[in-house]
Short mmCIF file of C-alpha atoms in Angstrom, two decimals:
data_model
loop_
_atom_site.label_atom_id
_atom_site.label_comp_id
_atom_site.label_asym_id
_atom_site.label_seq_id
_atom_site.Cartn_x
_atom_site.Cartn_y
_atom_site.Cartn_z
CA UNK V 1 -28.97 -7.61 -12.13
CA UNK V 2 -26.49 -7.55 -15.00
CA UNK V 3 -28.93 -5.59 -17.17
CA UNK V 4 -29.52 -3.02 -14.44
CA UNK V 5 -25.79 -2.48 -14.05
CA UNK V 6 -25.26 -1.96 -17.80
CA UNK V 7 -28.11 0.60 -17.94
CA UNK V 8 -26.95 2.38 -14.83
CA UNK V 9 -23.24 2.64 -15.73
CA UNK V 10 -23.57 5.63 -18.18
CA UNK V 11 -25.62 7.58 -15.56
CA UNK V 12 -23.01 6.86 -12.93
CA UNK V 13 -20.09 7.86 -15.16
CA UNK V 14 -21.77 11.12 -16.30
CA UNK V 15 -22.51 11.98 -12.65
CA UNK V 16 -18.88 11.32 -11.72
CA UNK V 17 -17.65 13.44 -14.61
CA UNK V 18 -19.82 16.42 -13.66
CA UNK V 19 -18.76 16.13 -10.00
CA UNK V 20 -15.08 16.07 -11.02
CA UNK V 21 -15.54 19.24 -13.15
CA UNK V 22 -17.22 21.03 -10.22
CA UNK V 23 -14.48 19.97 -7.80
CA UNK V 24 -11.74 21.15 -10.19
CA UNK V 25 -13.51 24.48 -10.46
CA UNK V 26 -13.74 24.78 -6.64
CA UNK V 27 -10.07 23.82 -6.30
CA UNK V 28 -8.99 26.73 -8.46
CA UNK V 29 -11.60 29.30 -7.35
CA UNK V 30 -12.57 28.70 -3.71
CA UNK V 31 -9.98 27.59 -1.16
CA UNK V 32 -11.60 29.20 1.92
CA UNK V 33 -12.24 26.57 4.54
CA UNK V 34 -15.97 25.89 4.73
CA UNK V 35 -17.49 23.02 6.80
CA UNK V 36 -20.64 23.11 4.66
CA UNK V 37 -18.53 22.18 1.61
CA UNK V 38 -17.08 19.31 3.64
CA UNK V 39 -20.70 18.11 4.19
CA UNK V 40 -21.53 18.29 0.46
CA UNK V 41 -18.30 16.50 -0.39
CA UNK V 42 -19.02 13.66 2.01
CA UNK V 43 -22.55 13.33 0.65
CA UNK V 44 -21.03 12.76 -2.80
CA UNK V 45 -18.48 10.35 -1.40
CA UNK V 46 -21.15 8.36 0.46
CA UNK V 47 -23.22 8.15 -2.70
CA UNK V 48 -20.54 7.32 -5.29
CA UNK V 49 -18.56 4.84 -3.15
CA UNK V 50 -21.34 2.29 -2.52
CA UNK V 51 -22.37 2.58 -6.20
CA UNK V 52 -18.74 1.93 -7.21
CA UNK V 53 -18.68 -1.17 -4.97
CA UNK V 54 -21.91 -2.38 -6.55
CA UNK V 55 -20.81 -1.77 -10.13
CA UNK V 56 -17.33 -3.27 -9.63
CA UNK V 57 -18.63 -6.64 -8.45
CA UNK V 58 -18.38 -9.67 -10.71
CA UNK V 59 -20.86 -12.57 -10.73
CA UNK V 60 -18.42 -14.45 -8.47
CA UNK V 61 -17.70 -11.93 -5.74
CA UNK V 62 -14.11 -12.09 -4.48
CA UNK V 63 -13.96 -9.76 -1.50
CA UNK V 64 -10.24 -10.19 -1.03
CA UNK V 65 -9.06 -8.10 -3.96
CA UNK V 66 -6.67 -5.27 -4.45
CA UNK V 67 -9.24 -2.59 -5.27
CA UNK V 68 -11.12 -3.02 -1.98
CA UNK V 69 -7.97 -3.17 0.14
CA UNK V 70 -6.49 -0.12 -1.59
CA UNK V 71 -9.71 1.86 -1.25
CA UNK V 72 -9.94 1.08 2.47
CA UNK V 73 -6.47 2.43 3.23
CA UNK V 74 -6.80 5.34 0.78
CA UNK V 75 -10.08 6.57 2.27
CA UNK V 76 -8.75 6.28 5.85
CA UNK V 77 -5.64 8.29 5.03
CA UNK V 78 -7.34 11.07 3.04
CA UNK V 79 -10.78 11.36 4.64
CA UNK V 80 -10.98 10.02 8.22
CA UNK V 81 -9.73 13.20 9.96
CA UNK V 82 -11.89 15.40 7.75
CA UNK V 83 -14.86 13.40 8.94
CA UNK V 84 -13.66 13.71 12.56
CA UNK V 85 -13.48 17.47 12.13
CA UNK V 86 -16.92 17.61 10.54
CA UNK V 87 -18.69 15.70 13.37
CA UNK V 88 -17.02 17.92 15.99
CA UNK V 89 -14.24 15.61 17.16
CA UNK V 90 -11.85 18.51 17.71
CA UNK V 91 -9.00 16.88 19.62
CA UNK V 92 -5.67 18.74 19.62
CA UNK V 93 -4.14 16.24 17.17
CA UNK V 94 -6.97 16.78 14.67
CA UNK V 95 -7.05 20.55 15.06
CA UNK V 96 -3.29 20.49 14.22
CA UNK V 97 -4.19 19.23 10.75
CA UNK V 98 -6.39 22.28 10.14
CA UNK V 99 -4.12 25.12 11.24
CA UNK V 100 -3.95 26.33 7.64
CA UNK V 101 -7.62 26.36 6.59
CA UNK V 102 -7.12 27.05 2.91
CA UNK V 103 -4.79 24.06 2.63
CA UNK V 104 -7.46 21.92 4.30
CA UNK V 105 -10.03 22.65 1.54
CA UNK V 106 -7.44 22.17 -1.22
CA UNK V 107 -6.59 18.79 0.22
CA UNK V 108 -10.25 17.80 0.45
CA UNK V 109 -10.98 18.78 -3.15
CA UNK V 110 -7.87 16.97 -4.39
CA UNK V 111 -8.72 13.82 -2.48
CA UNK V 112 -12.26 13.80 -3.87
CA UNK V 113 -11.03 14.34 -7.43
CA UNK V 114 -8.49 11.52 -7.10
CA UNK V 115 -11.12 9.18 -5.69
CA UNK V 116 -13.78 9.94 -8.29
CA UNK V 117 -11.33 9.77 -11.18
CA UNK V 118 -10.17 6.36 -9.85
CA UNK V 119 -13.80 5.16 -9.82
CA UNK V 120 -14.29 6.51 -13.34
CA UNK V 121 -11.26 4.69 -14.75
CA UNK V 122 -12.04 1.41 -13.02
CA UNK V 123 -15.75 1.24 -13.99
CA UNK V 124 -15.23 2.55 -17.53
CA UNK V 125 -12.52 0.00 -18.31
CA UNK V 126 -14.54 -2.81 -16.72
CA UNK V 127 -17.53 -2.28 -18.98
CA UNK V 128 -15.75 -1.22 -22.18
CA UNK V 129 -13.51 -4.29 -22.08
CA UNK V 130 -16.13 -6.73 -20.85
CA UNK V 131 -17.18 -8.31 -24.13
CA UNK V 132 -13.97 -7.86 -26.09
CA UNK V 133 -11.58 -10.57 -27.18
CA UNK V 134 -10.72 -13.29 -24.73
CA UNK V 135 -7.63 -13.00 -22.57
CA UNK V 136 -4.73 -14.82 -24.18
CA UNK V 137 -3.19 -17.48 -22.01
CA UNK V 138 0.59 -17.90 -22.00
CA UNK V 139 2.22 -21.29 -21.76
CA UNK V 140 2.43 -22.74 -18.25
CA UNK V 141 5.87 -22.72 -16.66
CA UNK V 142 7.42 -24.44 -13.67
CA UNK V 143 9.93 -22.40 -11.69
CA UNK V 144 12.74 -24.11 -9.80
CA UNK V 145 13.37 -22.86 -6.28
CA UNK V 146 16.81 -24.15 -5.21
CA UNK V 147 18.77 -21.00 -6.11
CA UNK V 148 15.92 -18.77 -4.91
CA UNK V 149 16.11 -20.48 -1.51
CA UNK V 150 19.90 -20.09 -1.53
CA UNK V 151 19.52 -16.32 -2.12
CA UNK V 152 16.97 -16.09 0.68
CA UNK V 153 19.19 -17.94 3.17
CA UNK V 154 22.23 -15.84 2.25
CA UNK V 155 20.26 -12.62 2.75
CA UNK V 156 18.86 -13.90 6.08
CA UNK V 157 22.34 -14.70 7.46
CA UNK V 158 23.80 -11.43 6.16
CA UNK V 159 20.92 -9.46 7.71
CA UNK V 160 21.44 -10.80 11.25
CA UNK V 161 25.23 -10.71 11.00
CA UNK V 162 25.18 -7.01 10.16
CA UNK V 163 22.33 -5.90 12.49
CA UNK V 164 22.54 -3.84 15.66
CA UNK V 165 20.88 -6.18 18.21
CA UNK V 166 19.86 -3.28 20.44
CA UNK V 167 17.38 -2.51 17.66
CA UNK V 168 15.55 -5.78 18.37
CA UNK V 169 14.86 -4.82 22.01
CA UNK V 170 11.73 -2.86 21.22
CA UNK V 171 13.70 0.05 19.82
CA UNK V 172 12.10 0.51 16.39
CA UNK V 173 11.98 4.26 15.74
CA UNK V 174 14.36 4.96 18.63
CA UNK V 175 17.58 3.10 17.85
CA UNK V 176 18.21 2.63 14.09
CA UNK V 177 19.45 -0.63 12.68
CA UNK V 178 22.71 -0.45 10.73
CA UNK V 179 22.39 1.04 7.26
CA UNK V 180 23.69 -2.16 5.57
CA UNK V 181 21.22 -4.34 7.55
CA UNK V 182 18.32 -2.06 6.55
CA UNK V 183 19.43 -2.32 2.92
CA UNK V 184 19.69 -6.13 3.11
CA UNK V 185 16.30 -6.39 4.85
CA UNK V 186 14.62 -4.70 1.89
CA UNK V 187 15.86 -7.45 -0.43
CA UNK V 188 15.17 -10.15 2.16
CA UNK V 189 11.51 -9.21 2.38
CA UNK V 190 11.08 -9.06 -1.39
CA UNK V 191 12.90 -12.42 -1.80
CA UNK V 192 10.51 -14.00 0.70
CA UNK V 193 7.64 -12.63 -1.38
CA UNK V 194 9.34 -13.94 -4.57
CA UNK V 195 9.62 -17.41 -2.98
CA UNK V 196 5.92 -17.38 -2.05
CA UNK V 197 5.04 -16.33 -5.60
CA UNK V 198 7.06 -19.17 -7.18
CA UNK V 199 5.52 -21.79 -4.83
CA UNK V 200 2.07 -20.48 -5.67
CA UNK V 201 2.68 -20.56 -9.40
CA UNK V 202 4.01 -24.09 -9.30
CA UNK V 203 1.12 -25.26 -7.17
CA UNK V 204 -1.41 -23.66 -9.53
CA UNK V 205 -0.05 -25.85 -12.32
CA UNK V 206 -0.97 -29.03 -10.44
CA UNK V 207 -4.48 -30.31 -11.10
CA UNK V 208 -5.08 -31.46 -7.51
CA UNK V 209 -7.47 -30.06 -4.97
CA UNK V 210 -5.83 -27.03 -3.45
CA UNK V 211 -6.57 -27.45 0.25
CA UNK V 212 -4.82 -25.17 2.73
CA UNK V 213 -2.81 -28.13 4.05
CA UNK V 214 -1.58 -28.90 0.51
CA UNK V 215 -0.58 -25.25 0.05
CA UNK V 216 1.39 -25.13 3.32
CA UNK V 217 3.13 -28.44 2.60
CA UNK V 218 4.38 -27.02 -0.70
CA UNK V 219 6.77 -24.76 1.24
CA UNK V 220 10.17 -25.97 2.40
CA UNK V 221 9.88 -26.23 6.21
CA UNK V 222 13.43 -24.89 6.59
CA UNK V 223 12.45 -21.71 4.78
CA UNK V 224 9.32 -21.42 6.92
CA UNK V 225 11.51 -21.61 10.03
CA UNK V 226 13.75 -18.88 8.66
CA UNK V 227 10.67 -16.69 7.95
CA UNK V 228 9.37 -17.37 11.48
CA UNK V 229 12.68 -16.33 13.05
CA UNK V 230 12.75 -13.17 11.01
CA UNK V 231 9.16 -12.27 11.92
CA UNK V 232 9.88 -12.90 15.60
CA UNK V 233 12.73 -10.37 15.39
CA UNK V 234 10.41 -7.90 13.65
CA UNK V 235 7.80 -8.15 16.38
CA UNK V 236 10.47 -7.85 19.06
CA UNK V 237 11.78 -4.64 17.47
CA UNK V 238 8.37 -3.03 17.33
CA UNK V 239 8.08 -2.92 13.55
CA UNK V 240 4.84 -4.06 11.90
CA UNK V 241 5.18 -3.57 8.17
CA UNK V 242 7.08 -6.79 7.40
CA UNK V 243 4.59 -8.92 9.37
CA UNK V 244 1.73 -7.51 7.38
CA UNK V 245 3.47 -7.91 3.99
CA UNK V 246 4.49 -11.51 4.51
CA UNK V 247 1.14 -12.53 5.99
CA UNK V 248 -0.60 -10.88 3.04
CA UNK V 249 1.73 -12.68 0.59
CA UNK V 250 0.96 -16.08 2.13
CA UNK V 251 -2.77 -15.41 2.09
CA UNK V 252 -2.71 -14.08 -1.46
CA UNK V 253 -0.56 -17.03 -2.61
CA UNK V 254 -3.21 -19.45 -1.35
CA UNK V 255 -6.01 -17.57 -3.17
CA UNK V 256 -4.01 -17.40 -6.41
CA UNK V 257 -2.98 -21.09 -6.31
CA UNK V 258 -6.46 -22.36 -5.42
CA UNK V 259 -8.75 -19.86 -7.19
CA UNK V 260 -10.87 -19.92 -4.03
CA UNK V 261 -13.51 -17.33 -3.25
CA UNK V 262 -12.91 -16.33 0.35
CA UNK V 263 -16.14 -15.70 2.33
CA UNK V 264 -16.41 -12.12 3.61
CA UNK V 265 -16.95 -13.38 7.18
CA UNK V 266 -13.44 -14.88 7.33
CA UNK V 267 -11.90 -11.77 5.82
CA UNK V 268 -13.63 -9.48 8.36
CA UNK V 269 -12.61 -11.65 11.36
CA UNK V 270 -8.99 -11.93 10.10
CA UNK V 271 -8.93 -8.19 9.47
CA UNK V 272 -10.18 -7.32 12.98
CA UNK V 273 -7.69 -9.63 14.66
CA UNK V 274 -4.85 -8.29 12.49
CA UNK V 275 -5.74 -4.62 13.13
CA UNK V 276 -5.90 -5.20 16.93
CA UNK V 277 -2.60 -7.05 16.85
CA UNK V 278 -0.84 -4.33 14.88
CA UNK V 279 -2.45 -1.63 17.03
CA UNK V 280 -1.16 -3.19 20.25
CA UNK V 281 2.36 -3.54 18.78
CA UNK V 282 2.24 0.08 17.64
CA UNK V 283 1.47 1.27 21.20
CA UNK V 284 3.89 -1.10 22.87
CA UNK V 285 6.83 0.25 20.85
CA UNK V 286 6.16 3.68 22.39
CA UNK V 287 6.76 2.17 25.88
CA UNK V 288 10.35 1.90 26.88
CA UNK V 289 11.29 -1.65 27.71
CA UNK V 290 13.57 -4.54 26.94
CA UNK V 291 11.58 -6.05 24.11
CA UNK V 292 8.29 -5.73 22.32
CA UNK V 293 7.78 -9.46 23.14
CA UNK V 294 7.78 -8.67 26.87
CA UNK V 295 4.48 -9.81 28.41
CA UNK V 296 4.51 -6.85 30.82
CA UNK V 297 5.06 -4.43 27.94
CA UNK V 298 2.21 -5.87 25.91
CA UNK V 299 -0.13 -5.80 28.92
CA UNK V 300 0.72 -2.12 29.50
CA UNK V 301 0.10 -1.40 25.80
CA UNK V 302 -3.29 -3.12 26.03
CA UNK V 303 -4.29 -0.93 29.00
CA UNK V 304 -3.21 2.23 27.19
CA UNK V 305 -5.13 1.17 24.12
CA UNK V 306 -8.33 0.64 26.13
CA UNK V 307 -7.94 4.07 27.80
CA UNK V 308 -7.15 6.11 24.67
CA UNK V 309 -9.37 4.48 22.05
CA UNK V 310 -12.49 6.33 23.10
CA UNK V 311 -11.47 9.89 22.31
CA UNK V 312 -8.80 9.92 19.63
CA UNK V 313 -10.94 9.55 16.57
CA UNK V 314 -14.13 8.18 15.13
CA UNK V 315 -12.07 5.06 14.27
CA UNK V 316 -9.31 4.78 16.88
CA UNK V 317 -7.74 1.64 15.46
CA UNK V 318 -7.08 3.37 12.13
CA UNK V 319 -6.21 6.73 13.72
CA UNK V 320 -2.47 6.29 13.29
CA UNK V 321 -2.94 5.61 9.57
CA UNK V 322 -5.19 8.69 9.22
CA UNK V 323 -2.57 10.97 10.78
CA UNK V 324 -0.78 10.96 7.41
CA UNK V 325 -3.13 13.81 6.60
CA UNK V 326 -0.57 16.15 8.18
CA UNK V 327 2.03 15.07 5.61
CA UNK V 328 -0.63 15.41 2.88
CA UNK V 329 -1.37 19.01 3.85
CA UNK V 330 2.35 19.67 4.14
CA UNK V 331 2.87 18.61 0.52
CA UNK V 332 0.15 20.98 -0.66
CA UNK V 333 1.64 23.87 1.31
CA UNK V 334 5.10 23.07 -0.09
CA UNK V 335 3.81 23.23 -3.70
CA UNK V 336 1.94 26.48 -2.95
CA UNK V 337 5.19 28.08 -1.80
CA UNK V 338 7.84 26.35 -3.91
CA UNK V 339 6.12 25.05 -7.08
CA UNK V 340 6.19 21.58 -8.61
CA UNK V 341 9.07 19.07 -8.79
CA UNK V 342 8.20 18.05 -12.39
CA UNK V 343 8.79 14.31 -12.10
CA UNK V 344 11.92 14.28 -9.93
CA UNK V 345 10.21 12.66 -6.91
CA UNK V 346 8.70 9.75 -8.82
CA UNK V 347 11.65 9.21 -11.17
CA UNK V 348 13.96 8.94 -8.15
CA UNK V 349 11.69 6.28 -6.64
CA UNK V 350 11.69 4.25 -9.84
CA UNK V 351 15.49 4.57 -10.26
CA UNK V 352 15.88 2.41 -7.13
CA UNK V 353 15.05 -0.68 -9.23
CA UNK V 354 18.75 -1.10 -9.99
CA UNK V 355 21.25 -0.75 -7.11
CA UNK V 356 23.37 2.36 -7.60
CA UNK V 357 21.04 3.95 -10.18
CA UNK V 358 19.49 6.15 -7.49
CA UNK V 359 22.90 7.51 -6.56
CA UNK V 360 23.60 8.25 -10.23
CA UNK V 361 20.21 9.95 -10.55
CA UNK V 362 21.08 12.27 -7.64
CA UNK V 363 24.37 13.20 -9.33
CA UNK V 364 22.70 13.91 -12.70
CA UNK V 365 19.88 15.88 -11.08
CA UNK V 366 22.31 17.67 -8.75
CA UNK V 367 19.87 17.08 -5.88
CA UNK V 368 20.18 15.58 -2.44
CA UNK V 369 17.78 12.98 -1.00
CA UNK V 370 16.13 15.78 0.98
CA UNK V 371 15.09 17.28 -2.34
CA UNK V 372 13.96 14.02 -4.03
CA UNK V 373 12.06 12.00 -1.43
CA UNK V 374 8.59 13.41 -0.73
CA UNK V 375 8.52 12.34 2.93
CA UNK V 376 11.88 14.10 3.56
CA UNK V 377 10.88 17.18 1.62
CA UNK V 378 7.66 17.50 3.65
CA UNK V 379 9.38 16.83 7.01
CA UNK V 380 12.18 19.28 6.32
CA UNK V 381 9.77 21.96 5.08
CA UNK V 382 7.50 21.76 8.12
CA UNK V 383 9.94 20.88 10.90
CA UNK V 384 13.47 21.39 9.58
CA UNK V 385 16.39 18.99 9.07
CA UNK V 386 16.62 18.17 12.74
CA UNK V 387 13.08 16.86 13.12
CA UNK V 388 12.76 14.10 15.75
CA UNK V 389 10.70 11.93 13.36
CA UNK V 390 9.55 11.85 9.74
CA UNK V 391 6.02 12.79 8.71
CA UNK V 392 5.78 10.26 5.89
CA UNK V 393 3.89 10.87 2.71
CA UNK V 394 0.68 9.87 0.87
CA UNK V 395 0.07 8.54 -2.59
CA UNK V 396 -1.61 11.81 -3.65
CA UNK V 397 1.29 13.86 -2.20
CA UNK V 398 3.88 12.10 -4.35
CA UNK V 399 1.95 12.73 -7.54
CA UNK V 400 0.80 16.24 -6.65
CA UNK V 401 4.29 17.46 -5.76
CA UNK V 402 5.50 16.43 -9.21
CA UNK V 403 2.55 17.09 -11.56
CA UNK V 404 -0.14 19.07 -9.69
CA UNK V 405 -3.88 18.59 -10.22
CA UNK V 406 -3.57 17.61 -13.94
CA UNK V 407 -1.20 14.81 -12.90
CA UNK V 408 -3.68 13.62 -10.25
CA UNK V 409 -6.43 13.36 -12.90
CA UNK V 410 -4.33 11.53 -15.51
CA UNK V 411 -2.48 9.17 -13.18
CA UNK V 412 -5.49 8.16 -11.07
CA UNK V 413 -7.53 7.52 -14.27
CA UNK V 414 -4.77 5.18 -15.50
CA UNK V 415 -4.41 3.70 -12.03
CA UNK V 416 -8.16 2.83 -11.99
CA UNK V 417 -7.65 0.88 -15.25
CA UNK V 418 -4.51 -0.79 -13.87
CA UNK V 419 -6.32 -1.81 -10.66
CA UNK V 420 -9.12 -3.38 -12.66
CA UNK V 421 -6.53 -5.51 -14.50
CA UNK V 422 -5.00 -6.63 -11.17
CA UNK V 423 -8.43 -7.65 -9.84
CA UNK V 424 -9.04 -9.71 -12.98
CA UNK V 425 -5.66 -11.44 -12.66
CA UNK V 426 -6.27 -12.67 -9.09
CA UNK V 427 -8.98 -15.15 -10.10
CA UNK V 428 -7.82 -15.79 -13.62
CA UNK V 429 -7.91 -19.45 -14.57
CA UNK V 430 -5.55 -18.83 -17.46
CA UNK V 431 -1.76 -18.78 -17.15
CA UNK V 432 -0.39 -15.30 -16.63
CA UNK V 433 2.96 -13.78 -17.55
CA UNK V 434 5.37 -13.66 -14.66
CA UNK V 435 5.50 -9.85 -14.73
CA UNK V 436 1.73 -9.71 -14.36
CA UNK V 437 1.88 -12.05 -11.35
CA UNK V 438 4.58 -9.92 -9.74
CA UNK V 439 2.47 -6.80 -10.16
CA UNK V 440 -0.53 -8.63 -8.75
CA UNK V 441 1.43 -9.63 -5.60
CA UNK V 442 3.55 -6.50 -5.38
CA UNK V 443 0.59 -4.11 -5.35
CA UNK V 444 -1.88 -6.28 -3.40
CA UNK V 445 0.39 -6.92 -0.41
CA UNK V 446 0.97 -3.20 -0.08
CA UNK V 447 -2.68 -2.32 -0.85
CA UNK V 448 -3.71 -0.97 2.53
CA UNK V 449 -0.46 1.01 2.81
CA UNK V 450 -0.46 2.55 -0.65
CA UNK V 451 -2.62 5.39 0.68
CA UNK V 452 0.35 6.55 2.79
CA UNK V 453 3.08 5.49 0.42
CA UNK V 454 4.49 6.22 -3.04
CA UNK V 455 2.78 4.56 -6.01
CA UNK V 456 6.09 4.68 -7.89
CA UNK V 457 7.76 2.97 -4.88
CA UNK V 458 5.29 0.04 -5.06
CA UNK V 459 5.93 -0.23 -8.79
CA UNK V 460 9.67 -0.45 -8.02
CA UNK V 461 9.11 -3.20 -5.42
CA UNK V 462 7.14 -5.24 -7.99
CA UNK V 463 9.91 -4.93 -10.58
CA UNK V 464 12.55 -5.98 -8.03
CA UNK V 465 10.52 -9.09 -7.13
CA UNK V 466 10.30 -9.93 -10.83
CA UNK V 467 14.09 -9.50 -11.27
CA UNK V 468 14.83 -11.65 -8.22
CA UNK V 469 12.84 -14.54 -9.71
CA UNK V 470 14.46 -14.11 -13.12
CA UNK V 471 17.97 -14.06 -11.58
CA UNK V 472 17.19 -17.24 -9.60
CA UNK V 473 16.37 -19.03 -12.87
CA UNK V 474 19.61 -18.06 -14.72
CA UNK V 475 21.70 -21.03 -13.44
CA UNK V 476 19.12 -23.50 -14.77
CA UNK V 477 19.12 -21.83 -18.17
CA UNK V 478 22.89 -21.95 -18.31
CA UNK V 479 22.84 -25.68 -17.53
CA UNK V 480 20.53 -26.43 -20.46
CA UNK V 481 22.84 -24.68 -22.97
#
């Protein structure tokens, strides 16, 4: 099997390269909407994707890895509604995405180029690097958690003391929480992730059998109670993102600490249950009521889900995720009419690593947030400043608005290499640098959402997690001096 892969890799890479060249040519020369070109594009996608999955496997197959989770979300966001359109599922919501036909074909070409370049970078790096020098292991390190727990508790108390409690009565998206509470919540979530990382690192250093019970006992029960209270409030408000991030962090922490290969059966079952749960919460928050935890409200949401799931999309449970295509098309139309942003969008995202730096960046650039955040730029451009809701963004949109097609090719090639490194780090038996572990967790927990988010934003989250852990260790270093 290994010999077959090595022989087949050059053929696969050459085929990808030729396809990318053809797609780039079509992008610049033929933007007229043509369903037959959609068909040919999907044929290529359905050929290259299974081959990528085959070539990217190691001898020990770990199905829970960043590359697979990222690809799942990315393909849903950028291709599901194209497929719906192609098979004749012309609901009003889907037709809305294709009002501007030329933009539709541009988006399809761009998405295929980004996907194939990602495959090219991942597979190339995997096989070029394979027999090179061994990975260097860094010295093992034990991280103390007392001050990290103190930071977490302080953020937890500050969050609830500054929150608008009407927000927790099923009003996510209707009644905003206070600005200071939203700001504190961002750091609270990342501090919880930092705590899970530190516990996982420390547990990995112990040479005992890493059973799930041992992993759970490694956490301070008081912190687990705090996390549970916070998650209860999240569910009650109608939000879903924090639940997913923390659940993913706990699951990933167990895999990292134990080096276990998780059977695909358990991943599929967990994924189905999780998607259904998040889908029900998503519908229930659209129903006016006292709380998202109301039994009556959840039962009503379940009935609505069973009624609507049959005609919305080929995959109704991922339909909401796929609707980001509207924002994606909006970003292309914006660039067609206004030109590129030349790095401002992504630099502003990264500047958020240090509190206050984003504000300074706006002053230096002489731009408002409506000119620097892709989701706001797209929403304002399509619906005006007084839009009732934001359209969001996609990972291609952020890059395309700054750097165009050349930026898509360069950044997704590098991203393919980066993702391969993350996959290798997950099951590494050697000690990793803390920054590498933070990138592993930071990107993996957001993997499914990266398709509809900013790549630079996820990079910023990972750096903030790293800084939180470093800051929590400063008091111990001062004591030893």
